[in-house]
Amino acid sequence: MKFVDEATIIVEAGKGGHGCLSFRREKYVPKGGPDGGDGGDGGSVYLEAEESLNTLIDYRFQRKHKAQNGEPGSGRNCTGNKGEDLVLPVPVGTTVVDMDTHEVLGDLTHAGQRLKVAQGGFHGLGNTRFKSSVNRAPRQTTKGSEGELRNLRLELKVLADVGLLGMPNAGKSTFIRSVSAARPKVADYPFTTLVPNLGVVSVQAHQSFVIADIPGLIEGAAEGAGLGIRFLKHLVRTRLLLHLVDVAPYDGSSPADAVRAIEHELEKFSETLANRPRWLVLNKVDMVAEEDRDAHCQAIVDELGWEGPVFWISALSGEGTKSLAQAVMRWIEEQAEEEAQNPEFAEREAQRRRQMDDEARARIEAERQARRAAREEDDDDDLDDDDYDVEVVYAPE
Ligand SMILES: Nc1nc2c(ncn2[C@@H]2O[C@H](COP(=O)(O)OP(=O)(O)OP(=O)(O)O)[C@@H](O)[C@H]2O)c(=O)[nH]1
Ligand SMILES: [Mg+2]
């Protein structure tokens, strides 16, 4: 089951109908007065959040959406019919961005919520309107105005509670496979994961959380190296980050250095994200002889001066993954409880999420523009950036 989480569409509201120029013509009334009616307003375009939808895929196929025009007025003071509004259903959680101004027009966060995205044109006035004591036969009318036209980007937030971070090959996808039904590809080469995957981790009945596997980050990711930055935005709404590190890399490199490199990229990308709760998960402990494990892992923790929670797992054998999942679940429940009981805490969290969204958006926009500028310079009419954009595989059916 695949989900596309971004779509660009064009919405156009209906034009207002023109006012009518007409005079009364009746058998025994030689000089009938003006009777041209007004036009009708053009229809507006709305987006409406709809619970049953969870994808924007339809908007990939049909991009242009236009509301009906208002009809012109006619004689006998008939007002033209109003153009019908167009209501486009979108999944709950959709954010709407004006692509020309980069302005966020709104977030559709609950079912039934409506957002006007293009205002219908205003109706023109018929000549009846211009009748006065000095001008009994006005020939003046006004035209209906154009409907608004907008280029929109719809973004569907991938709401993961927990995000996985780590270098390529750290075992993020293996971990998500071991704790959820998601089946992202796993391989012994870097950048195996090209698109984010979401897995639902079910700890027991009615206790589950969503975890996001993103492509590995490398040094320079915050400047656009590798693939990671494109997907960091999927982490901005998470409450908790699990930072996976390979405790015994083949190339003998230092696990502590690998952790620091990622921290560095995080800080460059978003300070707010870097300050999120983050747990250290030492992976591939099966590669270390059992009697050496404690010392080996402790040495990494010491070298980092790590003071937060630490877990030792083998994503491959499943050792320790269950208790990690349970600890995550408990932590999420505690957070939710805190939010429910403490409105100040809830407000702080909401504010933080908004701030991270804004930060991520600004970074990604800057990156897009830099790429575009670079492309124009080499006169390279490569695929547009947006064509590479994210396809999110939530979980297999
Ligand atoms: N021995 C051992 N190997 C593991 C473990 N976890 C992952 N691996 C191996 O490490 C390699 C990389 O695993 P992935 O899960 O694809 O790593 P990733 O972090 O998702 O990598 P990218 O998607 O490239 O960022 C694979 O060959 C896995 O089989 C583990 O706990 N023990
Ligand atoms: Mg992977």
PDB file of N, CA and C in Angstrom, residues 11 71 82 104 136 138 142 148 189 192 200 210 292 304 352:
ATOM      1  N   VAL A  11      -6.038  25.506  -8.677  1.00  0.00           N
ATOM      2  CA  VAL A  11      -7.467  25.702  -8.426  1.00  0.00           C
ATOM      3  C   VAL A  11      -7.878  27.043  -9.010  1.00  0.00           C
ATOM      4  N   GLU A  71     -23.546  32.969 -13.984  1.00  0.00           N
ATOM      5  CA  GLU A  71     -24.165  33.258 -15.278  1.00  0.00           C
ATOM      6  C   GLU A  71     -24.421  34.748 -15.394  1.00  0.00           C
ATOM      7  N   LYS A  82     -25.835  31.822  -9.656  1.00  0.00           N
ATOM      8  CA  LYS A  82     -24.526  31.775  -9.029  1.00  0.00           C
ATOM      9  C   LYS A  82     -23.793  30.530  -9.525  1.00  0.00           C
ATOM     10  N   VAL A 104       1.519  29.445   3.947  1.00  0.00           N
ATOM     11  CA  VAL A 104       0.693  28.305   4.347  1.00  0.00           C
ATOM     12  C   VAL A 104      -0.740  28.820   4.486  1.00  0.00           C
ATOM     13  N   ARG A 136     -32.465  58.102 -16.870  1.00  0.00           N
ATOM     14  CA  ARG A 136     -33.513  57.088 -16.802  1.00  0.00           C
ATOM     15  C   ARG A 136     -33.263  55.920 -17.741  1.00  0.00           C
ATOM     16  N   PRO A 138     -29.988  54.285 -18.468  1.00  0.00           N
ATOM     17  CA  PRO A 138     -28.537  54.075 -18.401  1.00  0.00           C
ATOM     18  C   PRO A 138     -28.129  52.919 -19.297  1.00  0.00           C
ATOM     19  N   THR A 142     -21.648  46.632 -15.370  1.00  0.00           N
ATOM     20  CA  THR A 142     -20.251  46.265 -15.050  1.00  0.00           C
ATOM     21  C   THR A 142     -20.057  44.788 -15.345  1.00  0.00           C
ATOM     22  N   GLU A 148     -10.386  33.785  -8.522  1.00  0.00           N
ATOM     23  CA  GLU A 148      -8.983  33.656  -8.130  1.00  0.00           C
ATOM     24  C   GLU A 148      -8.386  32.374  -8.714  1.00  0.00           C
ATOM     25  N   TYR A 189      24.205  -2.480   1.960  1.00  0.00           N
ATOM     26  CA  TYR A 189      24.856  -1.329   1.341  1.00  0.00           C
ATOM     27  C   TYR A 189      24.118  -0.072   1.783  1.00  0.00           C
ATOM     28  N   THR A 192      19.983   2.087   1.202  1.00  0.00           N
ATOM     29  CA  THR A 192      19.023   1.081   0.772  1.00  0.00           C
ATOM     30  C   THR A 192      17.638   1.697   0.821  1.00  0.00           C
ATOM     31  N   VAL A 200       3.660   0.492  12.016  1.00  0.00           N
ATOM     32  CA  VAL A 200       2.869   0.583  13.234  1.00  0.00           C
ATOM     33  C   VAL A 200       3.383  -0.483  14.184  1.00  0.00           C
ATOM     34  N   VAL A 210       3.424   4.753  15.959  1.00  0.00           N
ATOM     35  CA  VAL A 210       3.887   4.761  14.571  1.00  0.00           C
ATOM     36  C   VAL A 210       5.347   5.183  14.549  1.00  0.00           C
ATOM     37  N   ASP A 292      31.989  -9.644  25.996  1.00  0.00           N
ATOM     38  CA  ASP A 292      32.573  -8.305  25.815  1.00  0.00           C
ATOM     39  C   ASP A 292      31.525  -7.207  25.672  1.00  0.00           C
ATOM     40  N   LEU A 304      30.970   9.136  24.479  1.00  0.00           N
ATOM     41  CA  LEU A 304      30.019  10.191  24.090  1.00  0.00           C
ATOM     42  C   LEU A 304      29.645  11.078  25.281  1.00  0.00           C
ATOM     43  N   ARG A 352       5.831  23.993  19.740  1.00  0.00           N
ATOM     44  CA  ARG A 352       7.081  23.425  19.253  1.00  0.00           C
ATOM     45  C   ARG A 352       6.885  22.760  17.889  1.00  0.00           C
TER      46      ARG A 352
END
